[in-house]
Coordinates of C-alpha atoms and ligand atoms in Angstrom, one line a residue:
M1 CA -21.2 54.2 -46.7
I2 CA -20.6 51.5 -49.3
L3 CA -17.9 53.7 -50.9
A4 CA -16.2 54.3 -47.6
G5 CA -16.3 50.5 -46.9
A6 CA -14.8 49.7 -50.3
G7 CA -12.1 52.4 -49.8
L8 CA -11.2 50.9 -46.4
Y9 CA -11.1 47.4 -47.9
Y10 CA -8.8 48.6 -50.7
V11 CA -6.4 50.4 -48.3
A12 CA -6.3 47.4 -45.9
H13 CA -5.7 45.0 -48.8
Q14 CA -2.9 47.1 -50.2
D15 CA -1.3 47.2 -46.8
R16 CA -1.6 43.5 -46.2
T17 CA -0.1 42.5 -49.5
P18 CA 3.2 44.5 -50.0
G19 CA 5.4 43.7 -53.0
P20 CA 8.7 41.9 -53.1
Q21 CA 11.7 43.3 -51.2
L22 CA 15.4 43.5 -52.0
P23 CA 17.4 40.7 -50.4
H24 CA 20.2 41.0 -47.8
D25 CA 23.3 42.4 -49.4
S26 CA 26.7 41.7 -47.8
T27 CA 28.3 44.8 -49.4
K28 CA 25.9 47.1 -47.4
K29 CA 26.5 48.3 -43.9
T30 CA 24.8 46.6 -41.0
L31 CA 22.5 48.7 -38.9
V32 CA 21.2 47.1 -35.7
V33 CA 18.2 48.6 -34.0
L34 CA 17.5 47.8 -30.4
G35 CA 13.9 48.2 -29.4
S36 CA 10.5 48.4 -31.1
G37 CA 9.0 51.3 -29.1
W38 CA 8.4 54.9 -30.1
G39 CA 12.0 55.8 -31.0
A40 CA 12.8 52.6 -32.9
T41 CA 9.5 52.4 -34.7
S42 CA 9.5 56.0 -35.8
F43 CA 13.1 55.4 -37.1
L44 CA 12.1 52.3 -39.0
K45 CA 9.1 53.9 -40.6
K46 CA 11.1 56.8 -42.0
L47 CA 14.4 54.9 -42.9
D48 CA 15.1 54.0 -46.5
T49 CA 16.5 50.5 -46.1
T50 CA 17.8 50.3 -49.7
D51 CA 21.4 51.0 -48.5
Y52 CA 21.5 49.1 -45.2
N53 CA 21.1 45.6 -43.9
V54 CA 18.8 46.3 -41.0
V55 CA 18.4 43.9 -38.0
V56 CA 15.8 44.8 -35.3
V57 CA 16.2 43.2 -31.9
S58 CA 13.5 43.6 -29.3
P59 CA 11.9 41.4 -26.6
R60 CA 8.5 42.3 -28.0
N61 CA 7.8 41.9 -31.7
Y62 CA 5.3 44.8 -31.8
F63 CA 5.0 48.5 -31.2
L64 CA 2.9 49.6 -28.3
F65 CA 0.9 52.9 -28.4
T66 CA 1.6 53.8 -24.7
P67 CA -0.7 56.8 -24.4
L68 CA -3.7 54.6 -24.7
L69 CA -2.4 51.8 -22.4
P70 CA -4.3 52.9 -19.3
S71 CA -7.5 52.4 -21.3
V72 CA -6.6 48.8 -21.8
S73 CA -6.3 48.3 -18.0
T74 CA -10.0 48.9 -17.6
G75 CA -11.2 47.2 -20.8
T76 CA -12.1 50.5 -22.6
L77 CA -9.8 49.3 -25.4
S78 CA -8.8 45.8 -26.4
P79 CA -5.1 45.1 -26.2
K80 CA -4.8 44.3 -29.9
S81 CA -6.2 47.7 -30.8
I82 CA -3.1 49.6 -29.6
I83 CA -0.3 47.4 -31.0
S84 CA 1.2 47.1 -34.4
S85 CA 3.4 44.2 -35.5
T86 CA 7.0 45.3 -36.1
R87 CA 7.1 42.8 -39.1
Y88 CA 4.1 44.6 -40.6
I89 CA 6.2 47.8 -40.6
T90 CA 9.4 46.2 -41.8
R91 CA 7.6 44.2 -44.5
H92 CA 6.9 47.5 -46.3
K93 CA 10.5 48.5 -46.5
A94 CA 12.6 48.4 -49.7
R95 CA 15.1 45.9 -48.4
Q96 CA 14.3 42.9 -46.2
V97 CA 14.7 43.7 -42.5
A98 CA 15.5 40.9 -40.0
V99 CA 13.3 41.1 -36.9
I100 CA 14.5 39.1 -34.0
E101 CA 12.4 38.7 -30.8
A102 CA 15.2 38.8 -28.2
E103 CA 16.6 40.8 -25.5
A104 CA 20.0 42.5 -26.0
K105 CA 22.2 41.3 -23.1
S106 CA 25.5 43.2 -23.8
I107 CA 27.2 45.5 -26.2
D108 CA 30.9 45.5 -26.8
T109 CA 31.7 49.1 -27.9
T110 CA 35.3 48.2 -28.9
K111 CA 34.5 45.1 -31.0
K112 CA 31.2 46.8 -32.2
T113 CA 29.1 43.7 -31.4
V114 CA 25.8 43.1 -29.7
T115 CA 24.8 39.9 -27.9
F116 CA 21.2 39.0 -27.5
S117 CA 19.1 36.1 -26.1
D118 CA 15.6 34.7 -26.7
S119 CA 14.0 35.6 -23.4
S120 CA 10.6 34.0 -24.2
D121 CA 9.3 30.8 -22.6
I122 CA 9.8 28.7 -25.7
K123 CA 13.4 28.6 -27.1
G124 CA 15.0 26.8 -30.0
A125 CA 18.3 25.0 -29.9
V126 CA 20.1 28.3 -30.4
S127 CA 18.9 31.1 -28.1
T128 CA 21.9 33.4 -27.7
T129 CA 24.0 34.9 -30.4
T130 CA 26.4 37.8 -31.1
I131 CA 26.4 39.9 -34.2
P132 CA 28.6 42.8 -35.4
Y133 CA 27.2 46.2 -36.3
D134 CA 28.4 49.2 -38.2
Y135 CA 25.8 51.4 -36.6
L136 CA 23.7 50.7 -33.5
I137 CA 20.4 52.5 -32.9
Y138 CA 19.9 52.2 -29.2
A139 CA 16.3 52.7 -28.3
V140 CA 15.5 50.4 -25.4
G141 CA 13.5 52.9 -23.4
A142 CA 13.5 52.8 -19.6
E143 CA 11.9 50.7 -16.9
T144 CA 9.7 51.7 -14.0
Q145 CA 11.5 53.2 -11.0
T146 CA 10.8 51.4 -7.7
F147 CA 13.5 53.1 -5.6
G148 CA 14.1 49.7 -4.0
I149 CA 11.0 50.3 -1.9
P150 CA 10.1 46.9 -0.2
G151 CA 7.2 45.0 -1.7
V152 CA 6.7 47.0 -4.9
K153 CA 8.0 44.3 -7.3
E154 CA 6.2 41.5 -5.4
H155 CA 2.8 43.1 -4.8
A156 CA 2.2 46.1 -7.0
C157 CA 0.9 46.2 -10.6
F158 CA 2.8 48.3 -13.1
M159 CA 1.7 50.3 -16.2
K160 CA 4.5 50.0 -18.7
E161 CA 3.9 47.0 -21.0
L162 CA 0.7 45.5 -22.4
Q163 CA 0.9 42.6 -20.0
D164 CA 0.9 45.1 -17.1
A165 CA -2.4 46.5 -18.2
E166 CA -3.9 43.0 -18.7
K167 CA -2.7 42.0 -15.3
M168 CA -4.1 45.1 -13.7
Q169 CA -7.5 44.4 -15.3
D170 CA -7.5 40.9 -14.0
R171 CA -6.5 41.9 -10.5
F172 CA -9.0 44.7 -10.3
L173 CA -11.9 42.5 -11.4
D174 CA -10.7 39.8 -9.0
C175 CA -10.8 42.3 -6.1
V176 CA -14.4 43.2 -7.0
E177 CA -15.5 39.5 -7.3
S178 CA -13.8 38.6 -4.0
A179 CA -15.5 41.5 -2.3
G180 CA -18.8 40.0 -3.5
F181 CA -18.0 36.6 -2.1
L182 CA -20.7 35.4 0.3
G183 CA -20.0 36.2 4.0
Q184 CA -17.2 38.7 3.4
S185 CA -16.9 41.1 6.4
P186 CA -17.5 44.8 5.8
E187 CA -13.8 45.6 6.6
E188 CA -12.6 43.0 4.1
I189 CA -15.0 44.4 1.4
S190 CA -13.7 47.9 2.1
R191 CA -10.1 46.6 1.8
L192 CA -10.7 44.7 -1.5
L193 CA -12.5 47.7 -3.0
H194 CA -9.7 50.2 -2.2
M195 CA -7.5 50.8 -5.2
V196 CA -4.3 52.8 -4.6
V197 CA -2.4 54.4 -7.5
V198 CA 1.1 55.5 -6.6
G199 CA 2.5 58.5 -8.6
G200 CA 0.7 61.6 -9.5
G201 CA 2.5 62.0 -12.9
P202 CA 0.4 61.7 -16.1
T203 CA 0.4 57.9 -15.9
G204 CA -1.1 57.8 -12.4
V205 CA -3.6 60.5 -13.1
E206 CA -4.8 58.9 -16.4
L207 CA -5.1 55.5 -14.6
S208 CA -7.1 56.9 -11.8
G209 CA -9.5 58.6 -14.3
E210 CA -9.9 55.4 -16.2
L211 CA -10.7 53.4 -13.0
H212 CA -13.3 56.0 -12.1
D213 CA -15.0 55.7 -15.5
F214 CA -15.1 51.9 -15.2
L215 CA -16.8 52.3 -11.8
E216 CA -19.3 55.0 -12.9
E217 CA -20.2 53.6 -16.3
D218 CA -20.2 49.9 -15.7
L219 CA -19.6 48.6 -12.2
K220 CA -22.4 50.6 -10.7
F221 CA -24.8 48.5 -12.8
W222 CA -23.1 45.1 -12.5
Y223 CA -22.4 45.4 -8.7
P224 CA -24.9 47.9 -7.3
E225 CA -24.4 46.7 -3.8
L226 CA -20.5 47.1 -4.0
A227 CA -20.0 50.1 -6.3
S228 CA -20.7 52.7 -3.6
R229 CA -18.0 51.2 -1.4
M230 CA -15.3 51.4 -4.0
K231 CA -12.5 53.9 -3.3
I232 CA -9.7 55.2 -5.4
T233 CA -6.7 56.9 -3.8
L234 CA -3.9 58.6 -5.7
V235 CA -0.7 59.0 -3.7
E236 CA 1.9 61.6 -4.7
A237 CA 5.1 62.6 -2.9
L238 CA 5.3 66.1 -4.3
P239 CA 2.9 69.0 -3.2
S240 CA 0.7 68.6 -6.3
V241 CA -0.1 66.1 -9.1
L242 CA 1.0 66.7 -12.7
P243 CA 3.9 69.0 -11.8
T244 CA 4.8 69.5 -15.5
F245 CA 1.3 70.9 -16.4
S246 CA 0.3 74.5 -15.9
K247 CA -1.1 75.6 -12.5
A248 CA -4.7 76.1 -13.9
L249 CA -4.8 72.5 -15.2
I250 CA -3.4 71.1 -11.9
D251 CA -6.2 72.9 -10.1
Y252 CA -8.8 71.7 -12.6
T253 CA -7.6 68.1 -12.3
E254 CA -7.7 68.2 -8.5
S255 CA -11.2 69.7 -8.5
T256 CA -12.4 67.1 -11.1
F257 CA -11.0 64.3 -8.9
K258 CA -12.7 65.8 -5.9
E259 CA -16.0 65.7 -7.7
A260 CA -15.3 62.2 -8.9
K261 CA -14.5 61.1 -5.3
I262 CA -10.9 60.2 -6.1
D263 CA -8.8 60.9 -3.1
I264 CA -5.5 62.7 -3.8
L265 CA -2.9 62.4 -1.0
T266 CA -0.1 64.8 -1.9
K267 CA 3.2 65.2 0.1
T268 CA 2.6 61.6 1.0
M269 CA 5.2 59.0 0.2
V270 CA 4.7 55.2 -0.2
K271 CA 7.3 53.5 2.0
E272 CA 6.3 49.9 1.5
V273 CA 3.8 47.8 -0.3
K274 CA 2.4 44.7 1.5
E275 CA 0.2 42.0 0.2
K276 CA -3.0 43.6 1.6
S277 CA -1.9 47.1 2.4
V278 CA 0.3 50.1 1.6
V279 CA 2.5 51.9 4.1
L280 CA 2.4 55.7 3.8
Q281 CA 4.5 58.4 5.2
M282 CA 2.0 61.3 5.7
P283 CA 2.9 65.0 5.3
D284 CA 3.5 65.3 9.1
K285 CA 6.0 62.4 8.8
T286 CA 3.8 59.9 10.6
I287 CA 3.5 56.4 9.3
K288 CA 0.1 55.0 8.4
E289 CA -0.7 51.5 7.1
V290 CA -3.7 51.6 4.7
P291 CA -5.5 48.3 3.7
C292 CA -6.2 48.0 0.0
G293 CA -7.0 45.4 -2.6
M294 CA -4.7 46.6 -5.4
V295 CA -1.7 49.0 -5.7
V296 CA -0.7 50.3 -9.1
W297 CA 2.8 51.7 -9.3
A298 CA 3.4 54.6 -11.6
A299 CA 6.3 56.3 -9.9
G300 CA 8.4 57.3 -13.0
N301 CA 11.4 55.9 -15.0
T302 CA 14.8 54.5 -14.3
L303 CA 17.5 53.2 -16.6
R304 CA 17.6 49.6 -17.8
A305 CA 20.5 47.4 -16.7
L306 CA 21.7 47.2 -20.3
T307 CA 22.0 51.0 -20.4
K308 CA 23.9 51.1 -17.1
D309 CA 26.3 48.5 -18.4
L310 CA 26.8 50.4 -21.6
M311 CA 27.6 53.6 -19.6
A312 CA 30.0 51.6 -17.4
Q313 CA 32.1 50.9 -20.5
L314 CA 32.6 54.6 -21.0
P315 CA 33.1 55.9 -17.4
S316 CA 35.0 59.0 -18.3
V317 CA 32.3 60.5 -20.6
Q318 CA 29.0 58.8 -19.5
T319 CA 28.5 60.2 -16.1
N320 CA 24.9 61.5 -16.2
R321 CA 22.8 59.3 -13.9
R322 CA 19.6 60.1 -15.9
G323 CA 20.8 58.3 -19.0
L324 CA 23.1 58.3 -22.0
T325 CA 24.8 61.5 -23.0
V326 CA 24.4 62.1 -26.7
D327 CA 25.5 64.9 -29.0
G328 CA 23.3 67.1 -31.2
H329 CA 23.1 64.3 -33.8
L330 CA 22.2 61.7 -31.1
R331 CA 25.6 60.0 -31.3
V332 CA 26.4 58.4 -27.9
T333 CA 29.4 60.3 -26.5
G334 CA 32.5 58.0 -26.5
A335 CA 31.0 55.2 -28.5
D336 CA 31.8 54.8 -32.2
G337 CA 28.8 54.1 -34.3
I338 CA 26.2 54.1 -31.5
F339 CA 23.2 56.5 -31.7
A340 CA 20.7 56.7 -28.8
L341 CA 17.2 58.2 -28.5
G342 CA 14.1 58.3 -26.3
D343 CA 13.8 57.4 -22.6
C344 CA 17.3 55.9 -22.3
T345 CA 19.0 59.2 -23.0
A346 CA 19.7 62.2 -20.7
T347 CA 18.7 65.3 -22.7
S348 CA 17.0 68.6 -22.0
Y349 CA 13.7 67.0 -23.1
A350 CA 11.1 65.1 -21.0
P351 CA 11.0 61.4 -21.5
T352 CA 8.0 61.3 -23.8
A353 CA 6.7 59.6 -26.9
Q354 CA 6.7 62.9 -28.7
V355 CA 10.4 63.4 -28.1
A356 CA 11.3 59.7 -28.9
S357 CA 9.3 59.7 -32.2
Q358 CA 10.7 63.0 -33.4
Q359 CA 14.2 61.8 -32.6
G360 CA 13.5 58.5 -34.5
A361 CA 12.3 60.5 -37.6
Y362 CA 15.4 62.8 -37.3
L363 CA 17.8 59.8 -37.2
A364 CA 16.2 58.1 -40.1
K365 CA 16.7 61.3 -42.2
F366 CA 20.3 61.4 -40.9
F367 CA 20.9 57.8 -42.1
N368 CA 19.1 58.4 -45.4
K369 CA 21.5 61.3 -46.1
L370 CA 24.5 59.3 -44.9
A371 CA 23.7 56.6 -47.4
K372 CA 23.2 59.2 -50.2
K373 CA 26.5 60.8 -49.3
E374 CA 28.3 57.4 -49.4
N375 CA 26.8 56.6 -52.8
I376 CA 27.9 59.9 -54.2
L377 CA 31.4 59.5 -52.9
I378 CA 31.6 56.1 -54.6
E379 CA 30.4 57.7 -57.9
K380 CA 33.0 60.5 -57.4
Q381 CA 35.8 58.1 -56.8
L382 CA 34.8 56.1 -60.0
L383 CA 34.7 59.3 -62.1
E384 CA 38.0 60.4 -60.7
T385 CA 39.8 57.1 -61.3
T386 CA 38.3 56.1 -64.7
E387 CA 40.2 57.0 -67.9
V388 CA 38.0 59.4 -69.9
P389 CA 38.3 60.1 -73.6
E390 CA 39.3 63.7 -74.4
D391 CA 35.9 64.7 -75.9
Q392 CA 34.1 63.6 -72.7
K393 CA 36.4 65.3 -70.2
A394 CA 34.3 68.5 -70.0
E395 CA 31.2 66.5 -69.3
V396 CA 33.0 64.6 -66.5
T397 CA 34.3 67.9 -65.0
D398 CA 30.7 69.2 -65.0
K399 CA 29.5 66.0 -63.3
L400 CA 32.2 66.3 -60.6
G401 CA 31.3 69.9 -60.0
A402 CA 27.6 68.9 -59.5
I403 CA 28.7 66.1 -57.2
S404 CA 30.8 68.5 -55.1
K405 CA 27.7 70.8 -54.8
Q406 CA 25.6 67.8 -53.7
L407 CA 28.2 66.7 -51.2
G408 CA 28.4 70.3 -49.8
K409 CA 24.7 70.1 -49.1
L410 CA 25.1 66.8 -47.3
E411 CA 28.0 68.0 -45.2
N412 CA 27.3 69.2 -41.6
P413 CA 23.8 67.8 -41.1
R414 CA 21.6 69.9 -38.8
P415 CA 21.4 68.8 -35.2
F416 CA 18.2 67.5 -33.7
H417 CA 15.6 70.1 -33.0
Y418 CA 12.5 69.2 -30.9
S419 CA 9.2 70.8 -31.7
H420 CA 6.8 70.6 -28.8
Q421 CA 3.2 70.0 -29.9
G422 CA 1.7 70.3 -26.4
S423 CA 0.9 68.0 -23.5
L424 CA -2.4 66.2 -23.3
A425 CA -3.8 63.9 -20.6
Y426 CA -7.2 62.2 -19.9
I427 CA -8.4 62.7 -16.4
G428 CA -11.6 60.7 -16.5
S429 CA -15.3 61.7 -16.5
E430 CA -15.0 62.6 -20.2
K431 CA -12.6 65.4 -19.4
A432 CA -9.1 65.9 -20.7
I433 CA -6.5 68.6 -20.1
A434 CA -4.2 70.2 -22.6
D435 CA -1.2 72.6 -22.5
L436 CA -0.8 73.7 -26.0
P437 CA 1.9 76.0 -27.4
F438 CA 0.4 79.3 -28.4
M439 CA 2.4 82.3 -29.7
N440 CA 5.4 82.3 -27.3
G441 CA 3.5 80.9 -24.4
T442 CA 1.0 78.1 -23.5
F443 CA -2.7 77.8 -23.9
A444 CA -4.2 75.7 -21.1
T445 CA -7.6 74.1 -21.6
G446 CA -9.6 71.4 -20.0
G447 CA -13.0 69.8 -20.2
L448 CA -15.3 67.9 -22.6
A449 CA -14.1 69.7 -25.8
T450 CA -10.5 68.9 -24.8
Y451 CA -11.6 65.3 -24.3
Y452 CA -12.8 65.1 -27.9
F453 CA -9.6 66.9 -29.0
W454 CA -7.5 64.3 -27.0
R455 CA -9.4 61.5 -28.7
S456 CA -9.0 62.9 -32.2
A457 CA -5.3 63.7 -31.6
Y458 CA -4.5 60.2 -30.5
L459 CA -6.6 58.6 -33.2
S460 CA -4.7 60.5 -35.8
T461 CA -1.3 59.7 -34.2
L462 CA -1.9 56.0 -34.2
F463 CA 0.4 54.4 -36.7
S464 CA -1.9 52.5 -39.0
V465 CA -5.4 52.5 -40.5
R466 CA -5.9 49.2 -38.8
N467 CA -5.2 50.7 -35.3
R468 CA -7.4 53.7 -36.0
T469 CA -10.3 51.5 -37.0
L470 CA -9.9 49.2 -34.0
V471 CA -9.6 52.0 -31.5
A472 CA -12.6 53.9 -32.9
T473 CA -14.6 50.7 -33.0
D474 CA -13.7 49.9 -29.3
W475 CA -14.8 53.4 -28.3
I476 CA -18.2 53.0 -30.0
K477 CA -18.6 49.5 -28.5
V478 CA -18.0 50.8 -25.0
K479 CA -20.5 53.6 -25.5
L480 CA -23.1 51.1 -26.8
F481 CA -22.5 48.0 -24.8
G482 CA -20.2 48.9 -21.9
R483 CA -16.8 47.4 -21.1
Ligands
FAD1 P1 9.8 52.5 -25.5 O1 8.7 53.1 -26.3 O2 9.6 52.1 -24.1 O3 10.5 51.4 -26.3 C1 11.6 50.6 -25.8 C2 11.7 49.4 -26.6 O4 12.9 48.7 -26.2 C3 10.6 48.4 -26.4 O5 10.2 47.8 -27.6 C4 11.2 47.3 -25.5 O6 10.6 46.1 -25.6 C5 12.6 47.3 -26.0 N1 13.6 46.8 -25.1 C6 13.7 46.8 -23.8 N2 14.8 46.1 -23.4 C7 15.5 45.8 -24.5 C8 16.7 45.0 -24.7 N3 17.4 44.6 -23.6 N4 17.1 44.8 -25.9 C9 16.3 45.2 -27.0 N5 15.2 45.9 -26.8 C10 14.8 46.1 -25.6 N6 4.4 60.1 -23.8 C11 3.8 61.1 -24.5 O7 4.4 61.9 -25.1 N7 2.4 61.2 -24.4 C12 1.6 60.3 -23.8 O8 0.4 60.4 -23.7 C13 2.3 59.2 -23.1 N8 1.5 58.4 -22.4 C14 2.2 57.3 -21.7 C15 1.4 56.4 -21.0 C16 2.0 55.4 -20.4 C17 1.1 54.4 -19.6 C18 3.4 55.3 -20.4 C19 4.0 54.1 -19.6 C20 4.2 56.2 -21.1 C21 3.6 57.2 -21.7 N9 4.3 58.2 -22.4 C22 3.7 59.2 -23.1 C23 5.8 58.1 -22.4 C24 6.2 57.3 -23.7 O9 5.6 56.1 -23.8 C25 7.7 57.1 -23.7 O10 8.4 58.3 -23.5 C26 8.2 56.4 -24.9 O11 7.7 55.1 -25.0 C27 9.7 56.4 -25.1 O12 10.0 55.8 -26.3 P2 11.3 54.8 -26.4 O13 11.4 54.4 -27.8 O14 12.5 55.5 -25.7 O15 11.0 53.6 -25.4
NAI2 P1 6.5 60.8 -13.7 O1 7.9 60.7 -13.4 O2 5.9 61.9 -14.5 O3 5.6 60.8 -12.3 C1 5.9 59.9 -11.2 C2 5.4 60.6 -9.9 O4 5.5 59.6 -8.9 C3 6.3 61.7 -9.5 O5 5.5 62.9 -9.4 C4 6.9 61.3 -8.2 O6 6.9 62.4 -7.2 C5 5.9 60.3 -7.7 N1 6.5 59.3 -6.8 C6 7.7 58.7 -6.9 N2 7.9 57.8 -5.9 C7 6.8 58.0 -5.1 C8 6.5 57.4 -3.8 N3 7.3 56.5 -3.2 N4 5.3 57.7 -3.2 C9 4.5 58.6 -3.8 N5 4.8 59.2 -5.0 C10 5.9 58.9 -5.6 O7 6.0 59.3 -14.2 P2 4.9 58.9 -15.3 O8 3.6 59.5 -14.9 O9 5.0 57.4 -15.4 O10 5.4 59.6 -16.6 C11 6.7 59.2 -17.2 C12 7.0 60.0 -18.4 O11 6.0 59.7 -19.4 C13 6.9 61.5 -18.2 O12 7.8 62.2 -18.9 C14 5.5 61.9 -18.7 O13 5.4 63.2 -19.2 C15 5.3 60.8 -19.8 N6 3.9 60.6 -19.9 C16 3.1 61.5 -20.6 C17 1.7 61.3 -20.6 C18 0.9 62.3 -21.3 O14 1.5 63.3 -21.8 N7 -0.4 62.2 -21.3 C19 1.1 60.1 -20.0 C20 2.0 59.2 -19.3 C21 3.3 59.5 -19.3

């Protein structure tokens, strides 16, 4: 125990006190990274910054581990446990990286510049600027799709950013406290305690499961008179929830929710969100207004305005409404020097963290090789143009031969190849589901053992020892003391 503690202290201390870094070098190419999510962070972690001046621009100065975000909305995890400072990552790089908390507002693909603004509440005298780039790594993700449905933006909670999870937690607890207010009518109590989750994709399912756990494990004891009146409804427009999971797991999730008394309304579409209700189009096309205390909107992704603007600059080649078209090396079609990855792109892969992080790692490797190639070309040019004494000519010829071989290896880099590691989701009641690649098919599993597998998989995927320690500690705290 003491040894493990000392080991952890040593690792943490080493991590917190990195050595000096190389300074900015005006002879190196400028690589601007937009975003600090899965794609950008995975890229930064693997990039060798020795040969680039890297500038990271993102409205949030941290990486958010989205798979565990629903757990923050119910207080299972504390917000800080699932974020890592971007500066912490860049501080460990060979050359200094500039991290700027700002939102990219426009990209000029002809001049190769990006303009960004400080969008936080507190601004200095300068809050907008434009910088040139040699390469732009475009990893701004996507935003939540609302389909322009009335009232969603005004009245619903979302589940995309850390603030969304915190807001949802506040709203949820507020509903419970207001339901307990003296003299509340039975109808009003039922309304306040009705939580509606919109979207039966993995986000909506995980959220419903987390809400159920909060109710069963904690609220039942704190509010015994109210807990039995709490209702969770999951609304999905398609015929089933989790359409991307295998049929057996869909059935398993639906039966687990039934046992947990989470109502699933499939083939039902939300048409409007009001302050105190949600308007549903039922499977028979009738319209029904259902009173509720909280609506959480998890209806999928849409492109950010910045991405739409970027595509509008390249109208003849960027025509896919799902996102940016990229080639096998993630180069944005029609834009010199821009590479895109993750949820902002339209590829054959699902918009997941797995894809974005593998793309980030691939691109870092691509740029590490590019730098190597450029350094070799400089060395080659130097050898070819320098006068060499007769007795050293054979040695130089050998060197040039070796260089040509090295260059040959660096030519034609391989295109990106995605390796699917499986799909996992937590469905509440200490049960998880997993579709895992097995032989040439899929192995579908669900239950308590899968839940422990889910926990260990995410614990090991977390980016730092700090996050792993905090998340594990939060889980123990909740088990011992509640939320
Ligand atoms: P993001 O990770 O969203 O990062 C985008 C970055 O760009 C952010 O840092 C953002 O602040 C920044 N940005 C935004 N606008 C600008 C701008 N104008 N200028 C500069 N920067 C900007 N996937 C899985 O594989 N497994 C899971 O279990 C899973 N769980 C999820 C749970 C939830 C609740 C959610 C919402 C998603 C989940 N996903 C999961 C999906 C996964 O999070 C996304 O696919 C992944 O985040 C995509 O990575 P990205 O880098 O493209 O975008
Ligand atoms: P999603 O796109 O997977 O699901 C959204 C659902 O909302 C759809 O099924 C859609 O039919 C439904 N919907 C849309 N509008 C509606 C309306 N008006 N009324 C009722 N239903 C409506 O979105 P989600 O869950 O946010 O996931 C986004 C991406 O992130 C996906 O690629 C997903 O795989 C990934 N993800 C993966 C997780 C995991 O693997 N555990 C967890 C969370 C997200």
